[in-house]
Every structure is written in C-alpha cells, then in structure tokens.
C-alpha cells in the first residue's frame, strides 16, 4: 500500500525592477516595493519595515554603488508560508561591501551613515553576496513579529 502525504502548496511571490542609479530611482524603488507588498496583502507592519529597508538599500545602491551608466536592481520575495519578505538591492560596486561597524562609528556627528543602522534595527537579518562579475547584492529579511 502506498499512501501519499498531502502537501501544502508553498507560494512564493517575486518582484524585481531595474532602476536608474539616482535619487529618483531610489525613491521609486520604495514606492514600487510598498505597492507590490500591499498587492500581495502583506501585513502593514511588515510592509512598513520592508519599505524603510528598501529605501535605505536603494539609496545606498544609488549613492555608494553607482557606476556611470549602470542601473541598480531592487527585488522582493515573499514566502507566504512564513510571511517572510526578503528585500535585496544589487549594484555594480562589488569592491565596496557594507559593514555594520561603519555605521556605528559616530553617526550623530555626520550627515550620512545611518542607513545600515536602520536596516539592522528593522530587519531580522541582513547580509551581502557577490554579484558577478563585479557587483554585490545587499539583502535583508523581514518576518512578522509576534507580540
């Protein structure tokens, strides 16, 4: 006798968009991400956190990861089974990897340098991955918080 175990289908939604490496492109990345998360009916709390993370990662990609004539890409992945959203921003500057330590040096006395501090506070986890041939992807994951 061969019994099959019923399996719950896992639904994963994805979204990716290339944008110009400008302030306008970074702003558009946040607007598009929030619209997509709302369309996927992600909870408002997760949407708000993920939207802020997109804003920071896109701004960093446009400012620090900019290479003349090259765009950056923002991507979202939603795992419906867990409610986890993965945000990523890919740019052309793989030699400049972000570190949380750089953000903690003395952000109170500088005009910038708070982006990864916010990402660290809002995300459950974040990191970087190489994007061959010469770029990098900075990603962050946001899960629903209990309580």
PDB file of C-alpha atoms in Angstrom, residues 2-113:
ATOM      1  CA  UNK A   2       1.340   3.366  -0.993  1.00  0.00           C
ATOM      2  CA  UNK A   3      -0.137   6.280   0.936  1.00  0.00           C
ATOM      3  CA  UNK A   4       0.626   9.810  -0.128  1.00  0.00           C
ATOM      4  CA  UNK A   5       1.079  12.509   2.443  1.00  0.00           C
ATOM      5  CA  UNK A   6      -0.882  15.595   1.495  1.00  0.00           C
ATOM      6  CA  UNK A   7       1.374  18.562   0.952  1.00  0.00           C
ATOM      7  CA  UNK A   8       0.523  22.180   1.432  1.00  0.00           C
ATOM      8  CA  UNK A   9       1.466  24.165  -1.650  1.00  0.00           C
ATOM      9  CA  UNK A  10       4.134  26.736  -0.917  1.00  0.00           C
ATOM     10  CA  UNK A  11       3.548  30.029  -2.643  1.00  0.00           C
ATOM     11  CA  UNK A  12       6.472  32.332  -3.235  1.00  0.00           C
ATOM     12  CA  UNK A  13       5.932  35.715  -4.880  1.00  0.00           C
ATOM     13  CA  UNK A  14       8.778  37.571  -6.549  1.00  0.00           C
ATOM     14  CA  UNK A  15       9.244  41.067  -7.918  1.00  0.00           C
ATOM     15  CA  UNK A  16      12.337  42.677  -9.446  1.00  0.00           C
ATOM     16  CA  UNK A  17      12.904  46.040 -11.087  1.00  0.00           C
ATOM     17  CA  UNK A  18      15.948  47.771 -12.557  1.00  0.00           C
ATOM     18  CA  UNK A  19      16.141  51.468 -11.754  1.00  0.00           C
ATOM     19  CA  UNK A  20      18.481  54.324 -12.572  1.00  0.00           C
ATOM     20  CA  UNK A  21      21.249  54.883 -10.031  1.00  0.00           C
ATOM     21  CA  UNK A  22      19.836  58.250  -8.967  1.00  0.00           C
ATOM     22  CA  UNK A  23      17.907  59.681  -6.029  1.00  0.00           C
ATOM     23  CA  UNK A  24      14.786  59.479  -8.158  1.00  0.00           C
ATOM     24  CA  UNK A  25      15.455  55.788  -8.841  1.00  0.00           C
ATOM     25  CA  UNK A  26      15.907  55.131  -5.120  1.00  0.00           C
ATOM     26  CA  UNK A  27      12.644  56.913  -4.283  1.00  0.00           C
ATOM     27  CA  UNK A  28      10.810  54.983  -6.998  1.00  0.00           C
ATOM     28  CA  UNK A  29      12.205  51.708  -5.605  1.00  0.00           C
ATOM     29  CA  UNK A  30      10.489  52.330  -2.265  1.00  0.00           C
ATOM     30  CA  UNK A  31       7.207  53.344  -3.872  1.00  0.00           C
ATOM     31  CA  UNK A  32       7.168  50.265  -6.129  1.00  0.00           C
ATOM     32  CA  UNK A  33       8.087  47.942  -3.256  1.00  0.00           C
ATOM     33  CA  UNK A  34       5.350  49.234  -0.966  1.00  0.00           C
ATOM     34  CA  UNK A  35       2.791  48.981  -3.782  1.00  0.00           C
ATOM     35  CA  UNK A  36       3.838  45.395  -4.516  1.00  0.00           C
ATOM     36  CA  UNK A  37       3.748  44.350  -0.843  1.00  0.00           C
ATOM     37  CA  UNK A  38       0.274  45.861  -0.466  1.00  0.00           C
ATOM     38  CA  UNK A  39      -0.867  43.998  -3.600  1.00  0.00           C
ATOM     39  CA  UNK A  40       0.437  40.784  -2.036  1.00  0.00           C
ATOM     40  CA  UNK A  41      -1.560  41.678   1.104  1.00  0.00           C
ATOM     41  CA  UNK A  42       1.479  41.643   3.356  1.00  0.00           C
ATOM     42  CA  UNK A  43       0.713  42.904   6.864  1.00  0.00           C
ATOM     43  CA  UNK A  44       1.054  46.674   7.323  1.00  0.00           C
ATOM     44  CA  UNK A  45       3.781  46.210   9.966  1.00  0.00           C
ATOM     45  CA  UNK A  46       5.948  44.066   7.653  1.00  0.00           C
ATOM     46  CA  UNK A  47       5.220  46.368   4.695  1.00  0.00           C
ATOM     47  CA  UNK A  48       6.336  49.412   6.688  1.00  0.00           C
ATOM     48  CA  UNK A  49       9.571  47.784   7.846  1.00  0.00           C
ATOM     49  CA  UNK A  50      10.352  46.372   4.388  1.00  0.00           C
ATOM     50  CA  UNK A  51       9.580  49.722   2.751  1.00  0.00           C
ATOM     51  CA  UNK A  52      12.060  51.505   5.005  1.00  0.00           C
ATOM     52  CA  UNK A  53      14.678  48.855   4.278  1.00  0.00           C
ATOM     53  CA  UNK A  54      14.134  49.218   0.522  1.00  0.00           C
ATOM     54  CA  UNK A  55      14.546  52.985   0.889  1.00  0.00           C
ATOM     55  CA  UNK A  56      17.888  52.585   2.691  1.00  0.00           C
ATOM     56  CA  UNK A  57      19.299  49.848   0.454  1.00  0.00           C
ATOM     57  CA  UNK A  58      18.210  51.649  -2.724  1.00  0.00           C
ATOM     58  CA  UNK A  59      19.700  54.938  -1.521  1.00  0.00           C
ATOM     59  CA  UNK A  60      22.976  53.163  -0.726  1.00  0.00           C
ATOM     60  CA  UNK A  61      22.967  51.460  -4.150  1.00  0.00           C
ATOM     61  CA  UNK A  62      22.366  54.788  -5.908  1.00  0.00           C
ATOM     62  CA  UNK A  63      24.901  56.700  -3.826  1.00  0.00           C
ATOM     63  CA  UNK A  64      27.695  54.280  -2.920  1.00  0.00           C
ATOM     64  CA  UNK A  65      27.202  51.551  -5.531  1.00  0.00           C
ATOM     65  CA  UNK A  66      26.820  53.830  -8.512  1.00  0.00           C
ATOM     66  CA  UNK A  67      28.826  53.248 -11.653  1.00  0.00           C
ATOM     67  CA  UNK A  68      28.209  55.678 -14.514  1.00  0.00           C
ATOM     68  CA  UNK A  69      25.751  54.181 -16.995  1.00  0.00           C
ATOM     69  CA  UNK A  70      24.819  51.216 -14.774  1.00  0.00           C
ATOM     70  CA  UNK A  71      21.470  50.720 -13.052  1.00  0.00           C
ATOM     71  CA  UNK A  72      20.723  49.037  -9.767  1.00  0.00           C
ATOM     72  CA  UNK A  73      18.082  46.399  -9.141  1.00  0.00           C
ATOM     73  CA  UNK A  74      15.682  46.053  -6.264  1.00  0.00           C
ATOM     74  CA  UNK A  75      13.969  42.715  -5.660  1.00  0.00           C
ATOM     75  CA  UNK A  76      11.364  41.356  -3.267  1.00  0.00           C
ATOM     76  CA  UNK A  77      10.487  37.781  -2.410  1.00  0.00           C
ATOM     77  CA  UNK A  78       7.529  36.819  -0.233  1.00  0.00           C
ATOM     78  CA  UNK A  79       7.280  33.350   1.274  1.00  0.00           C
ATOM     79  CA  UNK A  80       3.557  33.081   2.053  1.00  0.00           C
ATOM     80  CA  UNK A  81       4.069  30.084   4.327  1.00  0.00           C
ATOM     81  CA  UNK A  82       6.134  32.101   6.805  1.00  0.00           C
ATOM     82  CA  UNK A  83       5.165  35.663   5.871  1.00  0.00           C
ATOM     83  CA  UNK A  84       8.858  36.472   5.432  1.00  0.00           C
ATOM     84  CA  UNK A  85       9.841  39.158   2.943  1.00  0.00           C
ATOM     85  CA  UNK A  86      13.351  39.241   1.515  1.00  0.00           C
ATOM     86  CA  UNK A  87      14.469  42.595   0.160  1.00  0.00           C
ATOM     87  CA  UNK A  88      17.575  42.941  -1.975  1.00  0.00           C
ATOM     88  CA  UNK A  89      19.400  45.681  -3.822  1.00  0.00           C
ATOM     89  CA  UNK A  90      22.046  44.827  -6.386  1.00  0.00           C
ATOM     90  CA  UNK A  91      24.556  47.380  -7.635  1.00  0.00           C
ATOM     91  CA  UNK A  92      27.705  47.437  -9.745  1.00  0.00           C
ATOM     92  CA  UNK A  93      30.292  48.137  -6.997  1.00  0.00           C
ATOM     93  CA  UNK A  94      31.286  44.775  -5.569  1.00  0.00           C
ATOM     94  CA  UNK A  95      34.549  46.078  -4.127  1.00  0.00           C
ATOM     95  CA  UNK A  96      32.697  48.226  -1.576  1.00  0.00           C
ATOM     96  CA  UNK A  97      30.964  45.891   0.859  1.00  0.00           C
ATOM     97  CA  UNK A  98      28.888  47.455   3.621  1.00  0.00           C
ATOM     98  CA  UNK A  99      29.607  46.608   7.219  1.00  0.00           C
ATOM     99  CA  UNK A 100      27.507  47.446  10.241  1.00  0.00           C
ATOM    100  CA  UNK A 101      30.593  48.658  12.089  1.00  0.00           C
ATOM    101  CA  UNK A 102      30.973  51.590   9.681  1.00  0.00           C
ATOM    102  CA  UNK A 103      27.513  52.812  10.630  1.00  0.00           C
ATOM    103  CA  UNK A 104      28.194  52.670  14.360  1.00  0.00           C
ATOM    104  CA  UNK A 105      31.394  54.750  14.337  1.00  0.00           C
ATOM    105  CA  UNK A 106      29.815  58.155  15.074  1.00  0.00           C
ATOM    106  CA  UNK A 107      26.616  58.711  13.083  1.00  0.00           C
ATOM    107  CA  UNK A 108      25.461  61.524  15.391  1.00  0.00           C
ATOM    108  CA  UNK A 109      28.144  63.862  14.034  1.00  0.00           C
ATOM    109  CA  UNK A 110      27.907  63.008  10.349  1.00  0.00           C
ATOM    110  CA  UNK A 111      25.427  63.871   7.636  1.00  0.00           C
ATOM    111  CA  UNK A 112      25.149  60.250   6.494  1.00  0.00           C
ATOM    112  CA  UNK A 113      25.966  56.785   7.779  1.00  0.00           C
TER     113      UNK A 113
END
